[in-house]
């Protein structure tokens, strides 16, 4: 890359470019097209070409000059031309009247929110809330609130698992290669999941009458946040989908095993009473809530330390540092 106002700064074996007005030369564009530039140079080049038309033209020409790339572009072009409607059937109005800015922003926000908010996960959250309220008022089920509080921490985990990763997002590899991918996109989608699930589940818990002496409707919030943060921290090693499944299994066993043991011993212990007692032992009280808060903070620190792990696929071999 050529410099106009400042020279490249050497640090180790990599070249880091100082701030200034620089542009892409033909040699750098050729190296980028061949895939021989470092990750830092590639990221800097891609970010620069977003706002520099001349450099984008230089890089595009270098990419098109490669025979393998030209063949791929020709195949893509022929496929698109085959899929498009015949010439003249597209209205000129579609080009002369582009979508309003707020419509484009809404579309980007929906895309950034992730697949979970566009799929069956939102329906599942609504069904859980509606089911708890229906059981409490329609069937007079006294264990509706403890059952809801036991299920609530699992729903954000499912939302995270369905929002990020190659198994959940069909364009995950493409977004991972962009400057907005990685941890930034993951956190954006986690915030979207929590923004939907936290108020809905907490409101449903407040509506359901507390007939069995269960903890308050907000008792599950800190455990839910800690499990979500733990999913991100563990996901930096094994992937968010697998991490969400493991943590969901641990939470489910923590809730179910004591209930099964208490009801099997007899003594007239009802499952809803046993579940209420288990929730109180695990999540209710100042000590338990402090523990969940500390766990959430520690997991957040782990995510911060492991932030670069989200720039690559889990367990993918990394090239040795030159």
PDB file of C-alpha atoms in Angstrom:
ATOM      1  CA  UNK A   1       0.000   0.000   0.000  1.00  0.00           C
ATOM      2  CA  UNK A   2       1.374   3.384  -0.957  1.00  0.00           C
ATOM      3  CA  UNK A   3       1.476   6.238   1.509  1.00  0.00           C
ATOM      4  CA  UNK A   4       0.990   9.917   0.864  1.00  0.00           C
ATOM      5  CA  UNK A   5       1.500  11.492   4.283  1.00  0.00           C
ATOM      6  CA  UNK A   6       3.067   8.790   6.415  1.00  0.00           C
ATOM      7  CA  UNK A   7       5.241   5.740   5.980  1.00  0.00           C
ATOM      8  CA  UNK A   8       4.361   2.247   7.223  1.00  0.00           C
ATOM      9  CA  UNK A   9       5.480   1.459  10.741  1.00  0.00           C
ATOM     10  CA  UNK A  10       7.413  -1.769  11.194  1.00  0.00           C
ATOM     11  CA  UNK A  11       6.500  -3.872  14.215  1.00  0.00           C
ATOM     12  CA  UNK A  12       7.966  -7.381  14.292  1.00  0.00           C
ATOM     13  CA  UNK A  13       7.415  -9.048  10.959  1.00  0.00           C
ATOM     14  CA  UNK A  14       4.072  -7.395  10.254  1.00  0.00           C
ATOM     15  CA  UNK A  15       3.385  -4.030   8.686  1.00  0.00           C
ATOM     16  CA  UNK A  16       0.955  -1.811  10.555  1.00  0.00           C
ATOM     17  CA  UNK A  17      -0.134   1.351   8.793  1.00  0.00           C
ATOM     18  CA  UNK A  18      -0.278   4.598  10.634  1.00  0.00           C
ATOM     19  CA  UNK A  19      -3.226   6.887  10.309  1.00  0.00           C
ATOM     20  CA  UNK A  20      -3.137   8.998   7.186  1.00  0.00           C
ATOM     21  CA  UNK A  21      -4.244   9.210   3.578  1.00  0.00           C
ATOM     22  CA  UNK A  22      -3.056   5.982   1.980  1.00  0.00           C
ATOM     23  CA  UNK A  23      -4.251   4.051  -1.063  1.00  0.00           C
ATOM     24  CA  UNK A  24      -3.888   0.568  -2.479  1.00  0.00           C
ATOM     25  CA  UNK A  25      -1.198   0.064  -5.107  1.00  0.00           C
ATOM     26  CA  UNK A  26      -1.283  -2.616  -7.794  1.00  0.00           C
ATOM     27  CA  UNK A  27       1.250  -4.870  -6.043  1.00  0.00           C
ATOM     28  CA  UNK A  28      -0.778  -4.961  -2.840  1.00  0.00           C
ATOM     29  CA  UNK A  29      -3.974  -5.549  -4.815  1.00  0.00           C
ATOM     30  CA  UNK A  30      -2.328  -8.476  -6.621  1.00  0.00           C
ATOM     31  CA  UNK A  31      -1.125  -9.963  -3.332  1.00  0.00           C
ATOM     32  CA  UNK A  32      -4.620  -9.562  -1.874  1.00  0.00           C
ATOM     33  CA  UNK A  33      -6.182 -11.309  -4.874  1.00  0.00           C
ATOM     34  CA  UNK A  34      -3.685 -14.160  -4.476  1.00  0.00           C
ATOM     35  CA  UNK A  35      -4.432 -14.421  -0.751  1.00  0.00           C
ATOM     36  CA  UNK A  36      -0.848 -13.784   0.355  1.00  0.00           C
ATOM     37  CA  UNK A  37      -1.437 -10.676   2.493  1.00  0.00           C
ATOM     38  CA  UNK A  38      -1.668 -10.912   6.262  1.00  0.00           C
ATOM     39  CA  UNK A  39      -4.991 -10.801   8.064  1.00  0.00           C
ATOM     40  CA  UNK A  40      -4.285  -7.288   9.330  1.00  0.00           C
ATOM     41  CA  UNK A  41      -3.451  -6.003   5.829  1.00  0.00           C
ATOM     42  CA  UNK A  42      -6.523  -7.713   4.349  1.00  0.00           C
ATOM     43  CA  UNK A  43      -8.821  -6.214   6.979  1.00  0.00           C
ATOM     44  CA  UNK A  44      -7.304  -2.757   6.470  1.00  0.00           C
ATOM     45  CA  UNK A  45      -7.635  -3.030   2.708  1.00  0.00           C
ATOM     46  CA  UNK A  46     -11.266  -4.191   2.845  1.00  0.00           C
ATOM     47  CA  UNK A  47     -12.182  -1.443   5.288  1.00  0.00           C
ATOM     48  CA  UNK A  48     -10.487   1.183   3.114  1.00  0.00           C
ATOM     49  CA  UNK A  49     -12.187   0.077  -0.114  1.00  0.00           C
ATOM     50  CA  UNK A  50     -15.598   0.535   1.498  1.00  0.00           C
ATOM     51  CA  UNK A  51     -15.116   4.306   1.166  1.00  0.00           C
ATOM     52  CA  UNK A  52     -12.579   4.622  -1.665  1.00  0.00           C
ATOM     53  CA  UNK A  53     -13.923   3.944  -5.139  1.00  0.00           C
ATOM     54  CA  UNK A  54     -10.537   4.174  -6.887  1.00  0.00           C
ATOM     55  CA  UNK A  55      -8.944   1.572  -4.626  1.00  0.00           C
ATOM     56  CA  UNK A  56     -12.005  -0.647  -4.929  1.00  0.00           C
ATOM     57  CA  UNK A  57     -11.602  -0.518  -8.712  1.00  0.00           C
ATOM     58  CA  UNK A  58      -7.907  -1.414  -8.405  1.00  0.00           C
ATOM     59  CA  UNK A  59      -8.631  -4.391  -6.163  1.00  0.00           C
ATOM     60  CA  UNK A  60     -11.529  -5.529  -8.356  1.00  0.00           C
ATOM     61  CA  UNK A  61      -9.314  -5.446 -11.446  1.00  0.00           C
ATOM     62  CA  UNK A  62      -6.642  -7.502  -9.678  1.00  0.00           C
ATOM     63  CA  UNK A  63      -9.199 -10.078  -8.574  1.00  0.00           C
ATOM     64  CA  UNK A  64     -10.751 -10.320 -12.031  1.00  0.00           C
ATOM     65  CA  UNK A  65      -7.305 -10.774 -13.593  1.00  0.00           C
ATOM     66  CA  UNK A  66      -6.887 -14.144 -11.913  1.00  0.00           C
ATOM     67  CA  UNK A  67      -8.146 -16.978 -14.119  1.00  0.00           C
ATOM     68  CA  UNK A  68      -9.780 -18.970 -11.320  1.00  0.00           C
ATOM     69  CA  UNK A  69     -11.621 -15.893 -10.035  1.00  0.00           C
ATOM     70  CA  UNK A  70     -12.744 -14.900 -13.507  1.00  0.00           C
ATOM     71  CA  UNK A  71     -14.208 -18.361 -14.031  1.00  0.00           C
ATOM     72  CA  UNK A  72     -16.131 -18.208 -10.736  1.00  0.00           C
ATOM     73  CA  UNK A  73     -17.451 -14.722 -11.534  1.00  0.00           C
ATOM     74  CA  UNK A  74     -18.581 -15.893 -14.961  1.00  0.00           C
ATOM     75  CA  UNK A  75     -20.455 -18.823 -13.421  1.00  0.00           C
ATOM     76  CA  UNK A  76     -22.133 -16.549 -10.879  1.00  0.00           C
ATOM     77  CA  UNK A  77     -23.082 -14.064 -13.587  1.00  0.00           C
ATOM     78  CA  UNK A  78     -24.612 -16.743 -15.791  1.00  0.00           C
ATOM     79  CA  UNK A  79     -26.561 -18.173 -12.858  1.00  0.00           C
ATOM     80  CA  UNK A  80     -27.932 -14.759 -11.907  1.00  0.00           C
ATOM     81  CA  UNK A  81     -28.887 -13.929 -15.490  1.00  0.00           C
ATOM     82  CA  UNK A  82     -30.716 -17.238 -15.758  1.00  0.00           C
ATOM     83  CA  UNK A  83     -32.617 -16.588 -12.516  1.00  0.00           C
ATOM     84  CA  UNK A  84     -33.592 -12.996 -13.353  1.00  0.00           C
ATOM     85  CA  UNK A  85     -36.867 -12.316 -15.173  1.00  0.00           C
ATOM     86  CA  UNK A  86     -36.694 -11.505 -18.899  1.00  0.00           C
ATOM     87  CA  UNK A  87     -35.550  -8.064 -19.922  1.00  0.00           C
ATOM     88  CA  UNK A  88     -38.297  -5.472 -19.746  1.00  0.00           C
ATOM     89  CA  UNK A  89     -40.390  -7.202 -17.082  1.00  0.00           C
ATOM     90  CA  UNK A  90     -38.746  -5.281 -14.229  1.00  0.00           C
ATOM     91  CA  UNK A  91     -40.500  -2.006 -13.647  1.00  0.00           C
ATOM     92  CA  UNK A  92     -38.462   1.158 -14.022  1.00  0.00           C
ATOM     93  CA  UNK A  93     -40.242   2.391 -10.896  1.00  0.00           C
ATOM     94  CA  UNK A  94     -38.255  -0.095  -8.795  1.00  0.00           C
ATOM     95  CA  UNK A  95     -35.052   1.699  -9.765  1.00  0.00           C
ATOM     96  CA  UNK A  96     -36.316   5.266  -9.835  1.00  0.00           C
ATOM     97  CA  UNK A  97     -37.952   4.958  -6.390  1.00  0.00           C
ATOM     98  CA  UNK A  98     -35.568   3.168  -4.000  1.00  0.00           C
ATOM     99  CA  UNK A  99     -36.670   2.072  -0.562  1.00  0.00           C
ATOM    100  CA  UNK A 100     -36.845   4.779   2.111  1.00  0.00           C
ATOM    101  CA  UNK A 101     -33.962   5.072   4.532  1.00  0.00           C
ATOM    102  CA  UNK A 102     -35.992   3.903   7.525  1.00  0.00           C
ATOM    103  CA  UNK A 103     -37.041   0.785   5.600  1.00  0.00           C
ATOM    104  CA  UNK A 104     -33.421  -0.048   4.824  1.00  0.00           C
ATOM    105  CA  UNK A 105     -32.431   0.534   8.453  1.00  0.00           C
ATOM    106  CA  UNK A 106     -35.252  -1.732   9.627  1.00  0.00           C
ATOM    107  CA  UNK A 107     -34.081  -4.461   7.273  1.00  0.00           C
ATOM    108  CA  UNK A 108     -30.523  -4.179   8.558  1.00  0.00           C
ATOM    109  CA  UNK A 109     -31.735  -4.306  12.167  1.00  0.00           C
ATOM    110  CA  UNK A 110     -33.774  -7.450  11.479  1.00  0.00           C
ATOM    111  CA  UNK A 111     -30.749  -9.073   9.832  1.00  0.00           C
ATOM    112  CA  UNK A 112     -28.442  -8.096  12.707  1.00  0.00           C
ATOM    113  CA  UNK A 113     -30.913  -9.460  15.265  1.00  0.00           C
ATOM    114  CA  UNK A 114     -30.182 -12.922  13.952  1.00  0.00           C
ATOM    115  CA  UNK A 115     -32.080 -16.003  12.788  1.00  0.00           C
ATOM    116  CA  UNK A 116     -33.628 -16.641  16.222  1.00  0.00           C
ATOM    117  CA  UNK A 117     -35.812 -13.535  16.082  1.00  0.00           C
ATOM    118  CA  UNK A 118     -36.915 -14.429  12.560  1.00  0.00           C
ATOM    119  CA  UNK A 119     -37.776 -18.054  13.304  1.00  0.00           C
ATOM    120  CA  UNK A 120     -39.619 -20.338  15.678  1.00  0.00           C
ATOM    121  CA  UNK A 121     -37.738 -19.226  18.796  1.00  0.00           C
ATOM    122  CA  UNK A 122     -39.925 -16.149  19.337  1.00  0.00           C
ATOM    123  CA  UNK A 123     -43.002 -18.329  18.921  1.00  0.00           C
ATOM    124  CA  UNK A 124     -41.608 -20.738  21.531  1.00  0.00           C
ATOM    125  CA  UNK A 125     -41.081 -17.903  24.024  1.00  0.00           C
ATOM    126  CA  UNK A 126     -44.628 -16.668  23.491  1.00  0.00           C
ATOM    127  CA  UNK A 127     -46.010 -20.200  23.852  1.00  0.00           C
ATOM    128  CA  UNK A 128     -44.144 -20.726  27.140  1.00  0.00           C
ATOM    129  CA  UNK A 129     -45.506 -17.442  28.525  1.00  0.00           C
ATOM    130  CA  UNK A 130     -49.027 -18.119  27.311  1.00  0.00           C
ATOM    131  CA  UNK A 131     -48.871 -21.722  28.542  1.00  0.00           C
ATOM    132  CA  UNK A 132     -47.867 -20.669  32.052  1.00  0.00           C
ATOM    133  CA  UNK A 133     -50.677 -18.128  32.259  1.00  0.00           C
ATOM    134  CA  UNK A 134     -53.193 -20.638  30.866  1.00  0.00           C
ATOM    135  CA  UNK A 135     -52.141 -23.332  33.342  1.00  0.00           C
ATOM    136  CA  UNK A 136     -52.436 -20.909  36.248  1.00  0.00           C
ATOM    137  CA  UNK A 137     -55.812 -19.401  35.388  1.00  0.00           C
ATOM    138  CA  UNK A 138     -57.375 -21.997  33.112  1.00  0.00           C
ATOM    139  CA  UNK A 139     -56.349 -25.248  34.813  1.00  0.00           C
ATOM    140  CA  UNK A 140     -55.738 -23.811  38.313  1.00  0.00           C
ATOM    141  CA  UNK A 141     -52.274 -25.390  38.317  1.00  0.00           C
ATOM    142  CA  UNK A 142     -50.433 -24.256  41.452  1.00  0.00           C
ATOM    143  CA  UNK A 143     -46.977 -25.016  40.040  1.00  0.00           C
ATOM    144  CA  UNK A 144     -47.213 -22.682  37.035  1.00  0.00           C
ATOM    145  CA  UNK A 145     -44.777 -20.081  38.394  1.00  0.00           C
ATOM    146  CA  UNK A 146     -42.031 -22.494  39.565  1.00  0.00           C
ATOM    147  CA  UNK A 147     -42.317 -24.345  36.251  1.00  0.00           C
ATOM    148  CA  UNK A 148     -41.964 -21.059  34.353  1.00  0.00           C
ATOM    149  CA  UNK A 149     -38.983 -19.981  36.478  1.00  0.00           C
ATOM    150  CA  UNK A 150     -37.298 -23.333  35.850  1.00  0.00           C
ATOM    151  CA  UNK A 151     -37.778 -23.070  32.078  1.00  0.00           C
ATOM    152  CA  UNK A 152     -36.988 -19.359  31.726  1.00  0.00           C
ATOM    153  CA  UNK A 153     -33.140 -19.570  31.813  1.00  0.00           C
ATOM    154  CA  UNK A 154     -33.208 -22.163  29.023  1.00  0.00           C
ATOM    155  CA  UNK A 155     -34.913 -19.906  26.497  1.00  0.00           C
ATOM    156  CA  UNK A 156     -32.104 -17.309  26.138  1.00  0.00           C
ATOM    157  CA  UNK A 157     -29.657 -20.194  25.727  1.00  0.00           C
ATOM    158  CA  UNK A 158     -31.768 -21.578  22.901  1.00  0.00           C
ATOM    159  CA  UNK A 159     -31.945 -18.115  21.345  1.00  0.00           C
ATOM    160  CA  UNK A 160     -28.158 -17.750  21.387  1.00  0.00           C
ATOM    161  CA  UNK A 161     -27.691 -21.227  19.920  1.00  0.00           C
ATOM    162  CA  UNK A 162     -30.121 -20.385  17.095  1.00  0.00           C
ATOM    163  CA  UNK A 163     -28.586 -16.964  16.421  1.00  0.00           C
ATOM    164  CA  UNK A 164     -24.908 -17.608  15.776  1.00  0.00           C
ATOM    165  CA  UNK A 165     -22.778 -20.289  14.213  1.00  0.00           C
ATOM    166  CA  UNK A 166     -22.598 -22.255  10.964  1.00  0.00           C
ATOM    167  CA  UNK A 167     -25.419 -24.579  12.019  1.00  0.00           C
ATOM    168  CA  UNK A 168     -27.800 -21.675  12.697  1.00  0.00           C
ATOM    169  CA  UNK A 169     -26.893 -19.000  10.167  1.00  0.00           C
ATOM    170  CA  UNK A 170     -26.553 -19.996   6.490  1.00  0.00           C
ATOM    171  CA  UNK A 171     -24.358 -16.942   5.792  1.00  0.00           C
ATOM    172  CA  UNK A 172     -22.209 -17.359   8.907  1.00  0.00           C
ATOM    173  CA  UNK A 173     -18.967 -17.829   6.955  1.00  0.00           C
ATOM    174  CA  UNK A 174     -19.609 -14.671   4.957  1.00  0.00           C
ATOM    175  CA  UNK A 175     -20.418 -12.508   7.987  1.00  0.00           C
ATOM    176  CA  UNK A 176     -17.443 -13.931   9.867  1.00  0.00           C
ATOM    177  CA  UNK A 177     -15.107 -12.515   7.217  1.00  0.00           C
ATOM    178  CA  UNK A 178     -16.510  -8.990   7.505  1.00  0.00           C
ATOM    179  CA  UNK A 179     -15.275  -6.319   9.949  1.00  0.00           C
ATOM    180  CA  UNK A 180     -18.704  -6.412  11.650  1.00  0.00           C
ATOM    181  CA  UNK A 181     -18.596 -10.173  12.223  1.00  0.00           C
ATOM    182  CA  UNK A 182     -17.211 -12.159  15.129  1.00  0.00           C
ATOM    183  CA  UNK A 183     -17.862 -11.071  18.699  1.00  0.00           C
ATOM    184  CA  UNK A 184     -19.497  -7.808  17.678  1.00  0.00           C
ATOM    185  CA  UNK A 185     -22.232  -9.579  15.729  1.00  0.00           C
ATOM    186  CA  UNK A 186     -22.609 -12.252  18.414  1.00  0.00           C
ATOM    187  CA  UNK A 187     -23.112  -9.649  21.144  1.00  0.00           C
ATOM    188  CA  UNK A 188     -25.611  -7.782  18.983  1.00  0.00           C
ATOM    189  CA  UNK A 189     -27.672 -10.910  18.552  1.00  0.00           C
ATOM    190  CA  UNK A 190     -27.387 -11.825  22.235  1.00  0.00           C
ATOM    191  CA  UNK A 191     -28.716  -8.399  23.186  1.00  0.00           C
ATOM    192  CA  UNK A 192     -31.609  -8.901  20.763  1.00  0.00           C
ATOM    193  CA  UNK A 193     -32.413 -12.289  22.303  1.00  0.00           C
ATOM    194  CA  UNK A 194     -32.291 -10.920  25.848  1.00  0.00           C
ATOM    195  CA  UNK A 195     -34.315  -7.843  24.894  1.00  0.00           C
ATOM    196  CA  UNK A 196     -37.142 -10.129  23.778  1.00  0.00           C
ATOM    197  CA  UNK A 197     -36.975 -12.923  26.342  1.00  0.00           C
ATOM    198  CA  UNK A 198     -36.298 -11.014  29.578  1.00  0.00           C
ATOM    199  CA  UNK A 199     -39.348  -8.716  29.593  1.00  0.00           C
ATOM    200  CA  UNK A 200     -41.745 -11.353  28.234  1.00  0.00           C
ATOM    201  CA  UNK A 201     -40.779 -14.087  30.691  1.00  0.00           C
ATOM    202  CA  UNK A 202     -40.580 -11.715  33.668  1.00  0.00           C
ATOM    203  CA  UNK A 203     -43.983 -10.224  32.831  1.00  0.00           C
ATOM    204  CA  UNK A 204     -45.497 -13.689  32.510  1.00  0.00           C
ATOM    205  CA  UNK A 205     -44.025 -14.634  35.889  1.00  0.00           C
ATOM    206  CA  UNK A 206     -45.577 -11.540  37.446  1.00  0.00           C
ATOM    207  CA  UNK A 207     -48.991 -12.293  35.937  1.00  0.00           C
ATOM    208  CA  UNK A 208     -49.015 -15.902  37.139  1.00  0.00           C
ATOM    209  CA  UNK A 209     -50.332 -16.069  40.732  1.00  0.00           C
ATOM    210  CA  UNK A 210     -47.898 -17.291  43.349  1.00  0.00           C
ATOM    211  CA  UNK A 211     -49.996 -20.111  44.746  1.00  0.00           C
ATOM    212  CA  UNK A 212     -47.163 -22.385  45.837  1.00  0.00           C
ATOM    213  CA  UNK A 213     -44.835 -19.911  47.560  1.00  0.00           C
ATOM    214  CA  UNK A 214     -42.396 -19.826  44.631  1.00  0.00           C
ATOM    215  CA  UNK A 215     -39.678 -17.150  44.377  1.00  0.00           C
ATOM    216  CA  UNK A 216     -40.412 -13.810  42.748  1.00  0.00           C
ATOM    217  CA  UNK A 217     -40.850 -13.423  38.981  1.00  0.00           C
ATOM    218  CA  UNK A 218     -37.415 -11.785  38.563  1.00  0.00           C
ATOM    219  CA  UNK A 219     -35.531 -14.531  40.416  1.00  0.00           C
ATOM    220  CA  UNK A 220     -34.447 -16.182  37.185  1.00  0.00           C
ATOM    221  CA  UNK A 221     -32.821 -13.058  35.668  1.00  0.00           C
ATOM    222  CA  UNK A 222     -29.318 -13.392  37.141  1.00  0.00           C
ATOM    223  CA  UNK A 223     -29.157 -17.169  36.557  1.00  0.00           C
ATOM    224  CA  UNK A 224     -30.334 -16.556  32.992  1.00  0.00           C
ATOM    225  CA  UNK A 225     -27.720 -13.859  32.400  1.00  0.00           C
ATOM    226  CA  UNK A 226     -24.982 -16.005  33.943  1.00  0.00           C
ATOM    227  CA  UNK A 227     -25.896 -18.997  31.782  1.00  0.00           C
ATOM    228  CA  UNK A 228     -25.988 -16.806  28.661  1.00  0.00           C
ATOM    229  CA  UNK A 229     -22.587 -15.289  29.464  1.00  0.00           C
ATOM    230  CA  UNK A 230     -21.284 -18.773  30.230  1.00  0.00           C
ATOM    231  CA  UNK A 231     -22.540 -19.921  26.840  1.00  0.00           C
ATOM    232  CA  UNK A 232     -20.478 -17.205  25.174  1.00  0.00           C
ATOM    233  CA  UNK A 233     -17.381 -17.997  27.216  1.00  0.00           C
ATOM    234  CA  UNK A 234     -17.623 -21.751  26.665  1.00  0.00           C
ATOM    235  CA  UNK A 235     -18.640 -21.131  23.069  1.00  0.00           C
ATOM    236  CA  UNK A 236     -15.284 -19.499  22.385  1.00  0.00           C
ATOM    237  CA  UNK A 237     -13.787 -22.994  22.783  1.00  0.00           C
ATOM    238  CA  UNK A 238     -16.426 -25.396  21.417  1.00  0.00           C
ATOM    239  CA  UNK A 239     -19.002 -23.249  19.633  1.00  0.00           C
ATOM    240  CA  UNK A 240     -22.137 -21.572  20.946  1.00  0.00           C
ATOM    241  CA  UNK A 241     -24.543 -24.330  19.906  1.00  0.00           C
ATOM    242  CA  UNK A 242     -22.683 -27.060  21.775  1.00  0.00           C
ATOM    243  CA  UNK A 243     -22.069 -24.786  24.768  1.00  0.00           C
ATOM    244  CA  UNK A 244     -25.766 -23.889  24.965  1.00  0.00           C
ATOM    245  CA  UNK A 245     -26.714 -27.561  24.875  1.00  0.00           C
ATOM    246  CA  UNK A 246     -24.281 -28.476  27.648  1.00  0.00           C
ATOM    247  CA  UNK A 247     -25.355 -25.649  29.947  1.00  0.00           C
ATOM    248  CA  UNK A 248     -29.033 -26.343  29.280  1.00  0.00           C
ATOM    249  CA  UNK A 249     -28.464 -29.966  30.242  1.00  0.00           C
ATOM    250  CA  UNK A 250     -26.678 -29.013  33.465  1.00  0.00           C
ATOM    251  CA  UNK A 251     -29.458 -26.596  34.471  1.00  0.00           C
ATOM    252  CA  UNK A 252     -32.171 -29.140  33.632  1.00  0.00           C
ATOM    253  CA  UNK A 253     -30.502 -31.847  35.702  1.00  0.00           C
ATOM    254  CA  UNK A 254     -30.044 -29.398  38.576  1.00  0.00           C
ATOM    255  CA  UNK A 255     -33.785 -28.743  38.563  1.00  0.00           C
ATOM    256  CA  UNK A 256     -35.115 -32.223  37.788  1.00  0.00           C
ATOM    257  CA  UNK A 257     -32.935 -34.628  39.771  1.00  0.00           C
ATOM    258  CA  UNK A 258     -33.813 -33.258  43.266  1.00  0.00           C
ATOM    259  CA  UNK A 259     -37.497 -33.156  42.309  1.00  0.00           C
ATOM    260  CA  UNK A 260     -37.456 -36.787  41.176  1.00  0.00           C
ATOM    261  CA  UNK A 261     -35.594 -37.888  44.279  1.00  0.00           C
ATOM    262  CA  UNK A 262     -37.980 -36.029  46.593  1.00  0.00           C
ATOM    263  CA  UNK A 263     -41.093 -37.441  44.968  1.00  0.00           C
ATOM    264  CA  UNK A 264     -39.669 -40.984  44.840  1.00  0.00           C
ATOM    265  CA  UNK A 265     -38.954 -40.980  48.557  1.00  0.00           C
ATOM    266  CA  UNK A 266     -42.665 -40.519  49.205  1.00  0.00           C
ATOM    267  CA  UNK A 267     -43.982 -38.638  52.176  1.00  0.00           C
ATOM    268  CA  UNK A 268     -46.659 -36.845  50.159  1.00  0.00           C
ATOM    269  CA  UNK A 269     -44.236 -34.415  48.505  1.00  0.00           C
ATOM    270  CA  UNK A 270     -45.787 -32.920  45.378  1.00  0.00           C
ATOM    271  CA  UNK A 271     -43.553 -32.237  42.362  1.00  0.00           C
ATOM    272  CA  UNK A 272     -44.436 -28.516  42.324  1.00  0.00           C
ATOM    273  CA  UNK A 273     -43.490 -28.188  46.000  1.00  0.00           C
ATOM    274  CA  UNK A 274     -40.196 -29.979  45.405  1.00  0.00           C
ATOM    275  CA  UNK A 275     -39.482 -27.757  42.387  1.00  0.00           C
ATOM    276  CA  UNK A 276     -40.245 -24.640  44.441  1.00  0.00           C
ATOM    277  CA  UNK A 277     -37.807 -25.746  47.154  1.00  0.00           C
ATOM    278  CA  UNK A 278     -35.116 -26.491  44.594  1.00  0.00           C
ATOM    279  CA  UNK A 279     -35.547 -23.076  42.982  1.00  0.00           C
ATOM    280  CA  UNK A 280     -35.208 -21.457  46.398  1.00  0.00           C
ATOM    281  CA  UNK A 281     -32.000 -23.382  47.087  1.00  0.00           C
ATOM    282  CA  UNK A 282     -30.458 -22.563  43.707  1.00  0.00           C
ATOM    283  CA  UNK A 283     -31.638 -19.059  42.831  1.00  0.00           C
ATOM    284  CA  UNK A 284     -33.488 -17.397  45.710  1.00  0.00           C
ATOM    285  CA  UNK A 285     -31.752 -15.427  48.437  1.00  0.00           C
ATOM    286  CA  UNK A 286     -28.989 -12.849  48.594  1.00  0.00           C
ATOM    287  CA  UNK A 287     -26.191 -15.419  48.656  1.00  0.00           C
ATOM    288  CA  UNK A 288     -27.438 -17.299  45.611  1.00  0.00           C
ATOM    289  CA  UNK A 289     -28.114 -14.135  43.634  1.00  0.00           C
ATOM    290  CA  UNK A 290     -24.653 -12.792  44.476  1.00  0.00           C
ATOM    291  CA  UNK A 291     -23.118 -16.029  43.297  1.00  0.00           C
ATOM    292  CA  UNK A 292     -24.954 -15.861  39.976  1.00  0.00           C
ATOM    293  CA  UNK A 293     -23.937 -12.218  39.544  1.00  0.00           C
ATOM    294  CA  UNK A 294     -20.287 -13.088  40.207  1.00  0.00           C
ATOM    295  CA  UNK A 295     -20.505 -15.962  37.737  1.00  0.00           C
ATOM    296  CA  UNK A 296     -21.938 -13.624  35.089  1.00  0.00           C
ATOM    297  CA  UNK A 297     -19.091 -11.131  35.627  1.00  0.00           C
ATOM    298  CA  UNK A 298     -16.423 -13.843  35.438  1.00  0.00           C
ATOM    299  CA  UNK A 299     -17.917 -15.236  32.249  1.00  0.00           C
ATOM    300  CA  UNK A 300     -18.027 -11.745  30.749  1.00  0.00           C
ATOM    301  CA  UNK A 301     -14.327 -11.311  31.564  1.00  0.00           C
ATOM    302  CA  UNK A 302     -13.603 -14.664  29.901  1.00  0.00           C
ATOM    303  CA  UNK A 303     -15.474 -13.544  26.788  1.00  0.00           C
ATOM    304  CA  UNK A 304     -13.405 -10.351  26.727  1.00  0.00           C
ATOM    305  CA  UNK A 305     -10.155 -12.295  27.036  1.00  0.00           C
ATOM    306  CA  UNK A 306     -11.246 -14.773  24.368  1.00  0.00           C
ATOM    307  CA  UNK A 307     -12.721 -12.179  21.997  1.00  0.00           C
ATOM    308  CA  UNK A 308     -10.359 -13.048  19.138  1.00  0.00           C
ATOM    309  CA  UNK A 309     -11.531 -16.666  19.202  1.00  0.00           C
ATOM    310  CA  UNK A 310     -14.821 -15.570  17.641  1.00  0.00           C
ATOM    311  CA  UNK A 311     -13.014 -14.366  14.517  1.00  0.00           C
ATOM    312  CA  UNK A 312     -12.445 -17.961  13.409  1.00  0.00           C
ATOM    313  CA  UNK A 313     -14.446 -21.148  13.409  1.00  0.00           C
ATOM    314  CA  UNK A 314     -14.222 -23.195  16.648  1.00  0.00           C
ATOM    315  CA  UNK A 315     -11.510 -25.855  16.570  1.00  0.00           C
ATOM    316  CA  UNK A 316     -10.295 -24.632  13.197  1.00  0.00           C
ATOM    317  CA  UNK A 317      -6.508 -24.837  12.878  1.00  0.00           C
ATOM    318  CA  UNK A 318      -4.806 -21.467  12.768  1.00  0.00           C
ATOM    319  CA  UNK A 319      -1.933 -20.643  10.542  1.00  0.00           C
ATOM    320  CA  UNK A 320       1.346 -20.174  12.407  1.00  0.00           C
ATOM    321  CA  UNK A 321       2.307 -16.599  13.082  1.00  0.00           C
ATOM    322  CA  UNK A 322       4.977 -15.422  10.735  1.00  0.00           C
TER     323      UNK A 322
END
